Coordinates of C-alpha atoms and ligand atoms in Angstrom, one line a residue:
X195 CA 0.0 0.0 0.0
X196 CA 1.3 3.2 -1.0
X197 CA 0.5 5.7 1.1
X198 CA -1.5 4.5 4.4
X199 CA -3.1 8.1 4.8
X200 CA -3.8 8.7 0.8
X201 CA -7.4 7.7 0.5
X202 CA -8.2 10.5 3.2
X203 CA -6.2 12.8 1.5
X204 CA -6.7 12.7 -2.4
X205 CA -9.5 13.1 -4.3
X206 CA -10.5 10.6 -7.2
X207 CA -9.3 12.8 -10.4
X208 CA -10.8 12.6 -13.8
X209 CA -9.3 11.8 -17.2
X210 CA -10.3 14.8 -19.2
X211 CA -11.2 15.8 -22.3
X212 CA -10.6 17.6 -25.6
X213 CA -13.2 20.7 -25.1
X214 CA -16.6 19.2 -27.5
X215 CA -16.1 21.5 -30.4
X216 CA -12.4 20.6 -30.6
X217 CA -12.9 17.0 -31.0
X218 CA -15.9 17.4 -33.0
X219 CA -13.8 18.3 -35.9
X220 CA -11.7 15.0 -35.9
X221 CA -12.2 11.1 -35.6
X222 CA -9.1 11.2 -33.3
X223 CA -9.5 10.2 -29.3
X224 CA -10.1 12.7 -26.7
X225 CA -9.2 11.5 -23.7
X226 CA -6.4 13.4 -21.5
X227 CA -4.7 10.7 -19.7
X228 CA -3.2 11.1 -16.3
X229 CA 0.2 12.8 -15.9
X230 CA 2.9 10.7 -14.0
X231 CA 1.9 12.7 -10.8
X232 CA -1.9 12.3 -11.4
X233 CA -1.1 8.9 -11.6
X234 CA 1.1 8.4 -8.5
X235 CA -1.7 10.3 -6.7
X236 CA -4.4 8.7 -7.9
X237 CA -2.6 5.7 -6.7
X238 CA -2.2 6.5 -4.0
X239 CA -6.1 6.6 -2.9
X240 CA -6.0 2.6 -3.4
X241 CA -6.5 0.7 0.5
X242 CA -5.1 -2.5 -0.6
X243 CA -8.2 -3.8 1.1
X244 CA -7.1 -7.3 2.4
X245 CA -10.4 -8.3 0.4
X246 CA -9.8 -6.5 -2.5
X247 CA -12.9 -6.2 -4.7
X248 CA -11.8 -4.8 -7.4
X249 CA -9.4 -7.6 -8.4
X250 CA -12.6 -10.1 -8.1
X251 CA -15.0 -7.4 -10.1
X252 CA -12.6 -7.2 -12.8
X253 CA -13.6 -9.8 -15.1
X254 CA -9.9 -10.6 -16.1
X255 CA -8.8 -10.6 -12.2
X256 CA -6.4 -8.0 -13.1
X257 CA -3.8 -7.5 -9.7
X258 CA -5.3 -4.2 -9.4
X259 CA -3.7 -3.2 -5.6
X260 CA -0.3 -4.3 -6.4
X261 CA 0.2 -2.3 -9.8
X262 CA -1.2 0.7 -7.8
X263 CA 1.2 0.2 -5.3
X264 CA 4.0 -0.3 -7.9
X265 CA 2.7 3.3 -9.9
X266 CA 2.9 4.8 -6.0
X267 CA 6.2 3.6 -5.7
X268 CA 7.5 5.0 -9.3
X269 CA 8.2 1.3 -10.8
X270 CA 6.2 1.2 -13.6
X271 CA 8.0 -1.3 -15.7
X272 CA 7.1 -3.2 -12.8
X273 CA 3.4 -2.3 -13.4
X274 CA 3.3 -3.3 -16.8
X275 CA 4.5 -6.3 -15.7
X276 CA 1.6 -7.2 -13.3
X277 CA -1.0 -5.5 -15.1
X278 CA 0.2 -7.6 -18.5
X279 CA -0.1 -10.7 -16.0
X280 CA -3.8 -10.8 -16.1
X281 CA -4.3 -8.6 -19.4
X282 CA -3.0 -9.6 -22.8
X283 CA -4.6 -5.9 -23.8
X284 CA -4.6 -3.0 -21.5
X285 CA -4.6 -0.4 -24.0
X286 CA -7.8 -1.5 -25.2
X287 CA -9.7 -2.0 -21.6
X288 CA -7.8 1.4 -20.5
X289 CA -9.4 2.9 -23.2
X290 CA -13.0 1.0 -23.8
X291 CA -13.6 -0.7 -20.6
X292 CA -16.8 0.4 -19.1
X293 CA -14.6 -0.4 -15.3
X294 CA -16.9 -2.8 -13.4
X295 CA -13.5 -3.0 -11.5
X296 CA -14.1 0.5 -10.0
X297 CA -18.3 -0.1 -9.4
X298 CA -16.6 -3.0 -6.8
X299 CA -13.7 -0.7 -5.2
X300 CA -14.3 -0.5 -1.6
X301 CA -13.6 3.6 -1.2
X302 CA -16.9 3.7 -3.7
X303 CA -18.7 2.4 -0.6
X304 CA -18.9 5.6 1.0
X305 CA -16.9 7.6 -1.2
X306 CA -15.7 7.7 -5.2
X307 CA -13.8 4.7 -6.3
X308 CA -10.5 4.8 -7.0
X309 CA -9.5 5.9 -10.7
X310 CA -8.3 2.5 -11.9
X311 CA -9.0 2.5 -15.4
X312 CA -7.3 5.6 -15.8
X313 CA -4.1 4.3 -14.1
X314 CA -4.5 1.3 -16.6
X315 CA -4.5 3.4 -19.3
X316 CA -1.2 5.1 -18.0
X317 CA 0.5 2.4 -17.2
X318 CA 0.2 0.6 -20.8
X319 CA 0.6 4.0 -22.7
X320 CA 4.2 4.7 -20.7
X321 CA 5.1 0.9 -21.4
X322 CA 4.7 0.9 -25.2
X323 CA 6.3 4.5 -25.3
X324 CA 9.1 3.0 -23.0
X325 CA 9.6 0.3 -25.7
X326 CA 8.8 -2.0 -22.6
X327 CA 6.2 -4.2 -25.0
X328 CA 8.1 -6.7 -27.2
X329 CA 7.3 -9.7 -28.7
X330 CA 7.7 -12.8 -26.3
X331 CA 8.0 -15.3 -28.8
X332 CA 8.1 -19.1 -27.4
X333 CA 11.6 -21.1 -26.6
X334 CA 10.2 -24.4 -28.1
X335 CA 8.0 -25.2 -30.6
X336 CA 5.3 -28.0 -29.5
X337 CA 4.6 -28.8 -33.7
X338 CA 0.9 -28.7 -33.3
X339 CA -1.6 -26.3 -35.3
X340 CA -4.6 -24.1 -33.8
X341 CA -7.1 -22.4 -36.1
X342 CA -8.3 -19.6 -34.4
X343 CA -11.7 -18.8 -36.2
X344 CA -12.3 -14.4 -35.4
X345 CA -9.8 -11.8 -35.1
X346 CA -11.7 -9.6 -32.2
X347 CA -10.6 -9.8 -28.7
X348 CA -11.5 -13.2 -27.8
X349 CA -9.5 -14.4 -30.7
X350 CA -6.3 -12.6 -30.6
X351 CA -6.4 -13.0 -26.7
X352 CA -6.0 -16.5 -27.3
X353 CA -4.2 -16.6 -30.5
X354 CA -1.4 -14.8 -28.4
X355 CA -1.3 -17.0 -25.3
X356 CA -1.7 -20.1 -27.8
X357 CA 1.5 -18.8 -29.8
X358 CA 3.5 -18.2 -26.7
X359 CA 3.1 -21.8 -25.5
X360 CA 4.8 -22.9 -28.9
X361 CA 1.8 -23.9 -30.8
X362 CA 1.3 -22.8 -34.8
X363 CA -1.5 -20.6 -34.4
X364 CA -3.4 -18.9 -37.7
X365 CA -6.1 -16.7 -37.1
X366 CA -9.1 -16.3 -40.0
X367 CA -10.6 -13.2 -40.4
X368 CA -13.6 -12.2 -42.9
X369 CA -12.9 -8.9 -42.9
X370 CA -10.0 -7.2 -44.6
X371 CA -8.6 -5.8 -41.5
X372 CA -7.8 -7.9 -38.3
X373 CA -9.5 -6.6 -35.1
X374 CA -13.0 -7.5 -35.0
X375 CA -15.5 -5.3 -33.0
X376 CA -12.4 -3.5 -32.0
X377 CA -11.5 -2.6 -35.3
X378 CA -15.3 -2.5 -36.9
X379 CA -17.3 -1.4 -34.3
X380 CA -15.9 1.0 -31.7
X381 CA -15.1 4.1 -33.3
X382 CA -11.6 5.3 -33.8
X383 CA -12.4 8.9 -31.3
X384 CA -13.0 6.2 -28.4
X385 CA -9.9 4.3 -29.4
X386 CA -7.7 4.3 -32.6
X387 CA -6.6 1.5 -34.6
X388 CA -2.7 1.8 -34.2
X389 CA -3.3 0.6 -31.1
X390 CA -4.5 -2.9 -32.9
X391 CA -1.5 -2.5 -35.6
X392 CA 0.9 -2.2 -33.2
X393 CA -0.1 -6.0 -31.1
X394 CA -0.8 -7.5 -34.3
X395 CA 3.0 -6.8 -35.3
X396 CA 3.9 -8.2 -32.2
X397 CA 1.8 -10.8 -32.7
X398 CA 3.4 -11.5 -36.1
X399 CA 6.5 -11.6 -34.4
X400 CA 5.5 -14.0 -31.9
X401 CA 4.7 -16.2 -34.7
X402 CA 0.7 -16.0 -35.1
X403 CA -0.3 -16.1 -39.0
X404 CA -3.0 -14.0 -40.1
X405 CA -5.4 -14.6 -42.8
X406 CA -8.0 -11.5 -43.4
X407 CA -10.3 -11.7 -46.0
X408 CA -11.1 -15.3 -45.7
X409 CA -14.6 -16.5 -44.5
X410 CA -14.5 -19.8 -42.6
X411 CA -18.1 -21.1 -44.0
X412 CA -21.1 -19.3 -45.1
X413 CA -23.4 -16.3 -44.3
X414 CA -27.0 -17.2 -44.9
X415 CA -28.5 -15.5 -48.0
X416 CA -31.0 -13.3 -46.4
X417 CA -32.2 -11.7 -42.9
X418 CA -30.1 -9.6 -40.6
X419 CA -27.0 -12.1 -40.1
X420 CA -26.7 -11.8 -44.3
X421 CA -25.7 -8.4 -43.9
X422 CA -22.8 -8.4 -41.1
X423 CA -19.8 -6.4 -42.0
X424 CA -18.1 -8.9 -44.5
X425 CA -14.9 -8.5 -46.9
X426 CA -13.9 -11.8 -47.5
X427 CA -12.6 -12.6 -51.2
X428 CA -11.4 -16.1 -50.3
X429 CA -13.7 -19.1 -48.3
X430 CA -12.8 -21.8 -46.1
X431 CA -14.7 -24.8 -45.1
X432 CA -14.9 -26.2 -41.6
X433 CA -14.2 -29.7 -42.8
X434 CA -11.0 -28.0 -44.1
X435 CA -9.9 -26.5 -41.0
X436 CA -11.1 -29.5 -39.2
X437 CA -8.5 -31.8 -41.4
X438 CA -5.8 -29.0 -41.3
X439 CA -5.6 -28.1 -37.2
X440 CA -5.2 -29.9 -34.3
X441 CA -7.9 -27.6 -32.7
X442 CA -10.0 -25.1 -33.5
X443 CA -11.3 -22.0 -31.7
X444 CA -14.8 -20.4 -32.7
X445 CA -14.0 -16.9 -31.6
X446 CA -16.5 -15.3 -34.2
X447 CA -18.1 -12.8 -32.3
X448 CA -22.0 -12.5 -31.9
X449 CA -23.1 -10.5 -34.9
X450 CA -26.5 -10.8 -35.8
X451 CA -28.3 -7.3 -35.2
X452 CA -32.0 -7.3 -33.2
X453 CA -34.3 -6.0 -36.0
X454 CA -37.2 -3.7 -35.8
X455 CA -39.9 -5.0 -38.0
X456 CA -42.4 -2.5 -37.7
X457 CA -43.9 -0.8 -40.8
X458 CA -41.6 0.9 -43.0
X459 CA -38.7 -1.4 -41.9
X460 CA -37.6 -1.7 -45.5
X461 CA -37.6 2.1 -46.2
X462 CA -33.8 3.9 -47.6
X463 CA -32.4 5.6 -44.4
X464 CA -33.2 2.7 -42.2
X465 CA -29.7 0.6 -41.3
X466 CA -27.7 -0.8 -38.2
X467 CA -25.8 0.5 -36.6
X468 CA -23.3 -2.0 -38.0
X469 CA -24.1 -1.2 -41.0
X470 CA -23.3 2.2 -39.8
X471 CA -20.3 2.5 -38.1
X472 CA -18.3 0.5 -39.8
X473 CA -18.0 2.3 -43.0
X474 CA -16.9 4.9 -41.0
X475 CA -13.8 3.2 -39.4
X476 CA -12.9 2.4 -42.9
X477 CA -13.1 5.7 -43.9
X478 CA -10.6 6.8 -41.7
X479 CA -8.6 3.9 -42.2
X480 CA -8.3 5.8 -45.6
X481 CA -10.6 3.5 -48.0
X482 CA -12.9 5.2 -50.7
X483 CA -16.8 3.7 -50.7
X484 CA -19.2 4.4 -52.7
X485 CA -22.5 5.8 -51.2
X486 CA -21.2 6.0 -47.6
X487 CA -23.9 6.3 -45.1
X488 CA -23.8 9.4 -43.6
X489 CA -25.4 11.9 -41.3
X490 CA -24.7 15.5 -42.6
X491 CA -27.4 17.7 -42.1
X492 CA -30.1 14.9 -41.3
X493 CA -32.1 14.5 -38.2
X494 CA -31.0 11.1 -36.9
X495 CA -32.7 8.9 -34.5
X496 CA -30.9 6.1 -32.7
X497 CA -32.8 3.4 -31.5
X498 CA -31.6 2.1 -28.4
X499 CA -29.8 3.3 -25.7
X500 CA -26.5 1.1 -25.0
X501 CA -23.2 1.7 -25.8
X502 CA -23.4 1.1 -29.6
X503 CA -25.9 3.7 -30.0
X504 CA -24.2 6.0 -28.1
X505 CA -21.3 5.0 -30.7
X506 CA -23.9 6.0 -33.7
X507 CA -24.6 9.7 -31.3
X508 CA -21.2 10.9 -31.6
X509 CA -20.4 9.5 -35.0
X510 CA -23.6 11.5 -36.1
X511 CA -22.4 14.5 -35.0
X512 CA -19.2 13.8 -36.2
X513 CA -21.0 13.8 -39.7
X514 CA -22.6 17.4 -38.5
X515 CA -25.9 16.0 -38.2
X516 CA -29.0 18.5 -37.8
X517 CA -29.9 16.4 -34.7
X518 CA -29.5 13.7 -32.8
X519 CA -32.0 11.7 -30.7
X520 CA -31.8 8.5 -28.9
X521 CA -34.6 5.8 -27.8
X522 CA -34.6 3.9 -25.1
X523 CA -37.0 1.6 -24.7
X524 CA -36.9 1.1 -20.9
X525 CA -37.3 3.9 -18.5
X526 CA -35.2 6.7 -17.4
X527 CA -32.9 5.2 -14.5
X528 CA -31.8 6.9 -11.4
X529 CA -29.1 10.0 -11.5
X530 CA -27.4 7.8 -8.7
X531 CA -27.5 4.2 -7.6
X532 CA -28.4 2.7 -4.5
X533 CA -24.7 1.7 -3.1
X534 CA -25.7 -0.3 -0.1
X535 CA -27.5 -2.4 -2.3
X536 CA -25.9 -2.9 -5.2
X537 CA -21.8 -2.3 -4.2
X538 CA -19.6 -3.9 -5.6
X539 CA -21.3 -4.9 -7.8
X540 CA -22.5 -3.2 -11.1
X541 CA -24.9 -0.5 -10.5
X542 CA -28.4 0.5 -12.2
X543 CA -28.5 4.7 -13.2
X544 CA -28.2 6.9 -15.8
X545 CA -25.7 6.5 -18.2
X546 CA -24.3 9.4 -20.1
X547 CA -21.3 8.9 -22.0
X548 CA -19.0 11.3 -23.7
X549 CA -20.7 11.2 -27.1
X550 CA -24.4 12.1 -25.6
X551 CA -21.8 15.3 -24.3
X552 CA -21.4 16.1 -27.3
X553 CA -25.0 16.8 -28.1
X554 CA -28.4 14.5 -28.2
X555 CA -31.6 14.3 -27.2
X556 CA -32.6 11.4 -24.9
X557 CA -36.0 10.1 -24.8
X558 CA -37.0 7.2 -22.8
X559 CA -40.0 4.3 -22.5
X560 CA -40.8 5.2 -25.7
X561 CA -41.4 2.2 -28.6
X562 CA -41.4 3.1 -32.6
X563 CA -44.9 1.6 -34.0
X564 CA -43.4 2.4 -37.8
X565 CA -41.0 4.1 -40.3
X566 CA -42.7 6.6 -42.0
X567 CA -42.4 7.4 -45.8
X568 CA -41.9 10.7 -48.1
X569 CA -44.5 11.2 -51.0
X570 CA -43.3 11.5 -54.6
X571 CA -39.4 10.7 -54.8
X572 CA -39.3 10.1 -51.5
X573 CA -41.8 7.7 -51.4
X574 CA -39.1 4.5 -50.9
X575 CA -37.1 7.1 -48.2
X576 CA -37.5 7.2 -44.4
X577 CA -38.7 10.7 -43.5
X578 CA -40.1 10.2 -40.3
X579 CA -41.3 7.8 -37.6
X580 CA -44.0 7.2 -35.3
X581 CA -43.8 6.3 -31.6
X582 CA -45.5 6.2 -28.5
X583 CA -44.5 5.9 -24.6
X584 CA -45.1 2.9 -22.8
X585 CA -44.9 2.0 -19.2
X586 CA -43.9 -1.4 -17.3
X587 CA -46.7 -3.2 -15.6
X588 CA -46.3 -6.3 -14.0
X589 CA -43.3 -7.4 -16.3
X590 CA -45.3 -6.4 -19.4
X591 CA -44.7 -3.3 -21.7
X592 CA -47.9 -1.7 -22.1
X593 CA -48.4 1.5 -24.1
X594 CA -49.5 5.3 -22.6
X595 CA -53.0 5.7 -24.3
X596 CA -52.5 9.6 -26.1
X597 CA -48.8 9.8 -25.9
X598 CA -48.1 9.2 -29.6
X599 CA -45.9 10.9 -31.5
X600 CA -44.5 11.5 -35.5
X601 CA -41.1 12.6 -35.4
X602 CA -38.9 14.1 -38.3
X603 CA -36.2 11.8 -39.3
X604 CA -33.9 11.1 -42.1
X605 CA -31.7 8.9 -41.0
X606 CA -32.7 6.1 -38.6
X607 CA -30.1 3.5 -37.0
X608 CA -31.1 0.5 -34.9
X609 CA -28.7 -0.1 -32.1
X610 CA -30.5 -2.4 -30.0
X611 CA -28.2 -5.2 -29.7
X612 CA -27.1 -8.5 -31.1
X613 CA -29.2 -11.2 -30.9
X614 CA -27.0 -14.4 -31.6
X615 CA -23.7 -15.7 -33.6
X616 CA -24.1 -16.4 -37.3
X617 CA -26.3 -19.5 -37.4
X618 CA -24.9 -21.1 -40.4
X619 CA -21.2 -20.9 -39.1
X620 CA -21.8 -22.4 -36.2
X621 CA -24.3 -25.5 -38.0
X622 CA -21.0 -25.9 -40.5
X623 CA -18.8 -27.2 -37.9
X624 CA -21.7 -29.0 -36.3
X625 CA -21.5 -27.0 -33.0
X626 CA -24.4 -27.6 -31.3
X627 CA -26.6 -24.1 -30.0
X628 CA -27.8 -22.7 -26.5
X629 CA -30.9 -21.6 -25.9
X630 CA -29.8 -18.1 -26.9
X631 CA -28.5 -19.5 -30.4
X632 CA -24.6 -19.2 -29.0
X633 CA -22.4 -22.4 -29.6
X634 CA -23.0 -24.3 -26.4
X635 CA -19.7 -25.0 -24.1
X636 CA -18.9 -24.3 -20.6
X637 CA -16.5 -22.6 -19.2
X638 CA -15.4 -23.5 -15.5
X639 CA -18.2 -26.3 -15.1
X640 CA -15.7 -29.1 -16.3
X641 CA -16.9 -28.7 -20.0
X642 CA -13.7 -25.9 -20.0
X643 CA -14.9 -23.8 -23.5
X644 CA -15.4 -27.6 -25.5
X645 CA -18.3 -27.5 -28.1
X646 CA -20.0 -31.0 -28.6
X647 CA -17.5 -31.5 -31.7
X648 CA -14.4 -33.3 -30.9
X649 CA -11.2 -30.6 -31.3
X650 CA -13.2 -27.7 -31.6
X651 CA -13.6 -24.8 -29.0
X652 CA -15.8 -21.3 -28.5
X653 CA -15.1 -18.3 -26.6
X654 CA -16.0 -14.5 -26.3
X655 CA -19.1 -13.1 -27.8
X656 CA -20.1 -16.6 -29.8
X657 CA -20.1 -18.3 -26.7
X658 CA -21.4 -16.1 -24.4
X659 CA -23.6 -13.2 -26.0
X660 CA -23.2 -9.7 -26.8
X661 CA -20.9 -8.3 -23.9
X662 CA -17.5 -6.4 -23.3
X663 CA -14.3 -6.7 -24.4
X664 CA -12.6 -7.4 -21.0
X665 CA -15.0 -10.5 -20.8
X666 CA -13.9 -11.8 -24.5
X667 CA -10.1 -11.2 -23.1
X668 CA -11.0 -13.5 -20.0
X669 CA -12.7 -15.7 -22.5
X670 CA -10.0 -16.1 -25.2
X671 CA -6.8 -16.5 -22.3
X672 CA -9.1 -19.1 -20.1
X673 CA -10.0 -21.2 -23.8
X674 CA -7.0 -20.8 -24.8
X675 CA -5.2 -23.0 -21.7
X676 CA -7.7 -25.5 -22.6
X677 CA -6.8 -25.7 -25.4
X678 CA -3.4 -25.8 -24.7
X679 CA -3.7 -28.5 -22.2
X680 CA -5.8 -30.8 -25.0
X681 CA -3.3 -30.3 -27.1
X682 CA -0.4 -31.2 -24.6
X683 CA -1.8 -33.2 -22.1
X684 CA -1.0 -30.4 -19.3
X685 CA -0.6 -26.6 -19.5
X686 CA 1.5 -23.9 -18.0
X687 CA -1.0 -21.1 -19.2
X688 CA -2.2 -18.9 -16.7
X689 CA -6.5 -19.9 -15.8
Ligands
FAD809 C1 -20.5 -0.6 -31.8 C2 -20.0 -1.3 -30.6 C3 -19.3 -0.7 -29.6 C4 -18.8 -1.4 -28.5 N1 -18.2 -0.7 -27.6 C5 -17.7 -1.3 -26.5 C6 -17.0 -0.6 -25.5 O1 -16.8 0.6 -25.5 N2 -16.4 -1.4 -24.5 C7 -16.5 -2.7 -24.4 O2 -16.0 -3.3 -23.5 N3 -17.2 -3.4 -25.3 C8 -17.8 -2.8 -26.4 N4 -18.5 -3.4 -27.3 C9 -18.6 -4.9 -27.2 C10 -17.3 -5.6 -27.6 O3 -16.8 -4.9 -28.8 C11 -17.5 -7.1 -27.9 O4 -18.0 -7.6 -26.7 C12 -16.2 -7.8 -28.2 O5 -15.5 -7.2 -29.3 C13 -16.4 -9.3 -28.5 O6 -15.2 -9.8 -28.8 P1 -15.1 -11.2 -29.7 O7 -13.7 -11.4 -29.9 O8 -15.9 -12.2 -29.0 O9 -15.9 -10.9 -31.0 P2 -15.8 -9.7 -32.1 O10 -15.1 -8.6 -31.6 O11 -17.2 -9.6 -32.6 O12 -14.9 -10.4 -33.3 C14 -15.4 -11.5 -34.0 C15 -14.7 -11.5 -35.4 O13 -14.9 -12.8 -36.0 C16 -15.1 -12.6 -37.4 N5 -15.8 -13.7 -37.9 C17 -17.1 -14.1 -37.5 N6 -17.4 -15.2 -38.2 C18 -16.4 -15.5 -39.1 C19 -16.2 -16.5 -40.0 N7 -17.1 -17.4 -40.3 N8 -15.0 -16.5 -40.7 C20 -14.1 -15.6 -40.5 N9 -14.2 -14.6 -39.6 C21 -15.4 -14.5 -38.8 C22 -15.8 -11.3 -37.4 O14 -15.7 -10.7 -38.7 C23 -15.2 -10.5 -36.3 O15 -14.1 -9.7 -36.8 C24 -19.0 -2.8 -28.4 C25 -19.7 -3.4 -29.4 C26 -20.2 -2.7 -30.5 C27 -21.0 -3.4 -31.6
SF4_810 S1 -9.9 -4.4 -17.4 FE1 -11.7 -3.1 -17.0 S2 -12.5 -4.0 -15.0 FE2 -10.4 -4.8 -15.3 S3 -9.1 -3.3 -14.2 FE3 -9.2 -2.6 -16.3 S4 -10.9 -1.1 -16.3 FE4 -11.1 -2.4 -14.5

């Protein structure tokens, strides 16, 4: 522990950020990290609780009082050390990580947590300017193969650990660029890509093979899993990978977007989000497309109120939308949450990120009853939609009789989550589904991440569901020493 007196003396200090109509103007991340003294202070604050909560609410048990301690202290490379222990990836959980970590820190009992994202996020940004992160290739080879099937989190996480205990790991990616959700999904002003470039080079080095562009199976021909983001030129079957590998990972991600089919659905202006964002994040990766969705000068409407519409909010006004407003479907939480009920763990209240900063409207308990269409030219275009509020009685949603509404909107993007992995990919290999439609296998009930086929593995998002990327980190390191230890009998790979 640092300093025994700190967490009476400090307060918890902010990351800040590039004023709004600064970072309005550019795709580029905003966030003001904590100096070296903001970060030795800030350390400080942490108890080093003999229970510490933090390390058991962070979903990849990161050692979360001892790198504060060694930040206090002034050994950072050290810190890295520790923090790269648990976390194959800090530079993307000190950047995206929503910090369920801090929800469970014991000062946020009574007080405001300790800032431990932030000192993440300063620790891995010193270590990679340090030169500290190299590749750590293995001593010995163990001459078997692992097909790693998803380039996102889950899979590199695993592809990494996997490459490091000496197997020949190749990773397959549909999309031209390597990254998944990371890459695809989260725009570059809430984290940029170099940050991805830079590990897959030491990746590279470290011996993993990537193969982008390549589609492991099919999509299905129609519905809303037929239009996830997809660049492959080249296909693979699983009965190839299955004769080519000595295991195989399912790491593919959970992409199939909930639909909206109201009245109007089909209208032009109506898209995903993914549909969305995407072609954005390859616009500032510098590629030219044709008929780019954008947002200039439109009124947008978001529908749904989680982190990718928030995503769609501040790449809206990015575009220099007219206006931006979001739906939410459920009703408005609480300002603040209830701590003695729910610390440490993860708390119910509003919500408002850095992009509904930037400028939105927020409406909630409200449900879209159909997409509206123009007259004459516009008769095939979205102009507007209709809603109307609706309360929660008894579990059910019921609707507020005379609250309806039309609202002006050219541009409408459905961000109301994911409902499953890609069906067909999963019935290629055979994998058997959940009741959710995510390739069934178990994680620390025995079943250790197995699908029903023989050799063949799932983890992250097409194992468990739409969820963070800290949890498809935990996923892909904790598959990975399975995978590790079917391949070799035994593994030395951290759980
Ligand atoms: C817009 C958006 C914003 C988000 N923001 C955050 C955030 O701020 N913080 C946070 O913690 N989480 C966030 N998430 C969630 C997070 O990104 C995911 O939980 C995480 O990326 C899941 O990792 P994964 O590796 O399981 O899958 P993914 O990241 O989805 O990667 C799966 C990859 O597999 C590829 N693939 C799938 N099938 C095949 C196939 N058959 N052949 C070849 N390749 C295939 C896909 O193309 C994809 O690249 C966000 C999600 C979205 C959609
Ligand atoms: S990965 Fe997320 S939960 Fe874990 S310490 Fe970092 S910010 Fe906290």
């Amino acid at each position: 522990m640092g300093k025994v007196t700190g967490f009476l003396e400090f307060e918890r200090l902010e990351e800040g950020y590039e004023p709004v109509p600064q970072r309005l103007k550019t795709w580029k991340e905003f966030v003001i990290g904590l100096s070296e003294e903001q970060s030795k202070v800030q350390s400080a604050r942490c108890m080093d609780c003999g229970t510490p909560f933090c390390n058991s609410g962070c979903p990849v048990n990161n050692i979360i009082p001892d790198f504060n301690d060694l930040v206090y202290q002034g050994d950072w490379r050290s810190a890295i050390e520790v923090l790269h222990s648990t976390n194959n990836f800090p530079e993307f959980t000190g950047r995206v990580c929503p910090a369920p970590c801090e929800a469970a820190c014991t000062l946020n009992v009574n007080d405001d947590p300790v800032g431990i994202k932030s000192i993440e996020h300063a620790i891995i940004d010193r270590a990679w300017a340090e030169g500290w992160v190299t590749p750590q290739p293995p001593v010995a080879k163990s001459g078997k193969t692992v097909a790693v099937i998803g380039s996102g989190p889950a899979g590199l996480a695993a592809a990494q650990q996997l490459a490091r205990a000496g197997h020949a790991v190749t990773v397959f990616e549909k999309n031209s660029r390597i990254g998944g959700l990371l890459r695809y999904g989260i725009p570059d002003f809430k984290m940029e890509k170099s940050h991805i470039d830079r590990r897959i080079a030491q990746m590279q080095a470290e011996g993993v093979v990537f193969r982008s562009g390549v589609m492991v199976g099919e999509l299905p021909k129609d519905g809303p899993a037929a239009r996830v983001t997809n660049d492959a030129t080249e296909t693979v079957s699983a009965q190839q990978l299955l004769a080519d590998f000595d295991a195989v990972l399912l790491a593919g991600g959970s992409e199939t977007s909930r639909d909206l089919p109201v009245p109007g659905r089909e209208l032009a202006g109506v898209h995903f989000a993914m549909e969305f964002l995407p072609q954005q994040n390859k616009v500032v990766a510098g590629d030219k497309l044709k008929g780019q969705i954008r947002a200039d000068g439109k009124h947008v409407i978001v529908i749904g109120g989680g982190d990718t519409g928030s995503d769609c909010v501040g790449t809206s006004n990015r575009h220099g939308a007219a206006s931006v407003t979001q739906f939410e479907l459920m009703p408005q939480p609480p300002e603040e949450e209830d701590k003695p009920l729910t610390w440490p763990y993860w708390p119910y209240k509003l919500r408002t990120s850095s992009s509904h900063e930037e400028g939105c409207g927020r409406e909630f308990a409200i449900a879209t009853k159909a997409f509206v269409p123009g007259t004459g030219k516009d008769k095939h275009r979205v102009v507007g939609l209709k809603t109307v509020h609706v309360q929660w009685q008894g579990g059910k949603m019921v609707e507020v009789p005379g609250t309806e509404k039309e609202w002006k909107a050219d541009l409408v993007l459905l961000a109301m989550g994911f409902t499953a992995p890609v069906a067909s990919v999963l019935d290629a290999f055979g994998v058997e589904r959940d009741g959710r439609g995510n390739a069934k296998a178990g994680t620390d009930d025995g079943s250790g991440y197995r699908t029903n086929v023989a050799k063949v593995f799932a983890a992250g998002d097409m194992r468990r569901g739409q969820s963070l990327v800290v949890w498809a980190i935990r996923e892909g390191r904790q598959a990975a020493r399975e995978v590790d230890a079917f391949l070799m009998g035994r593994s030395t790979l951290p759980r």
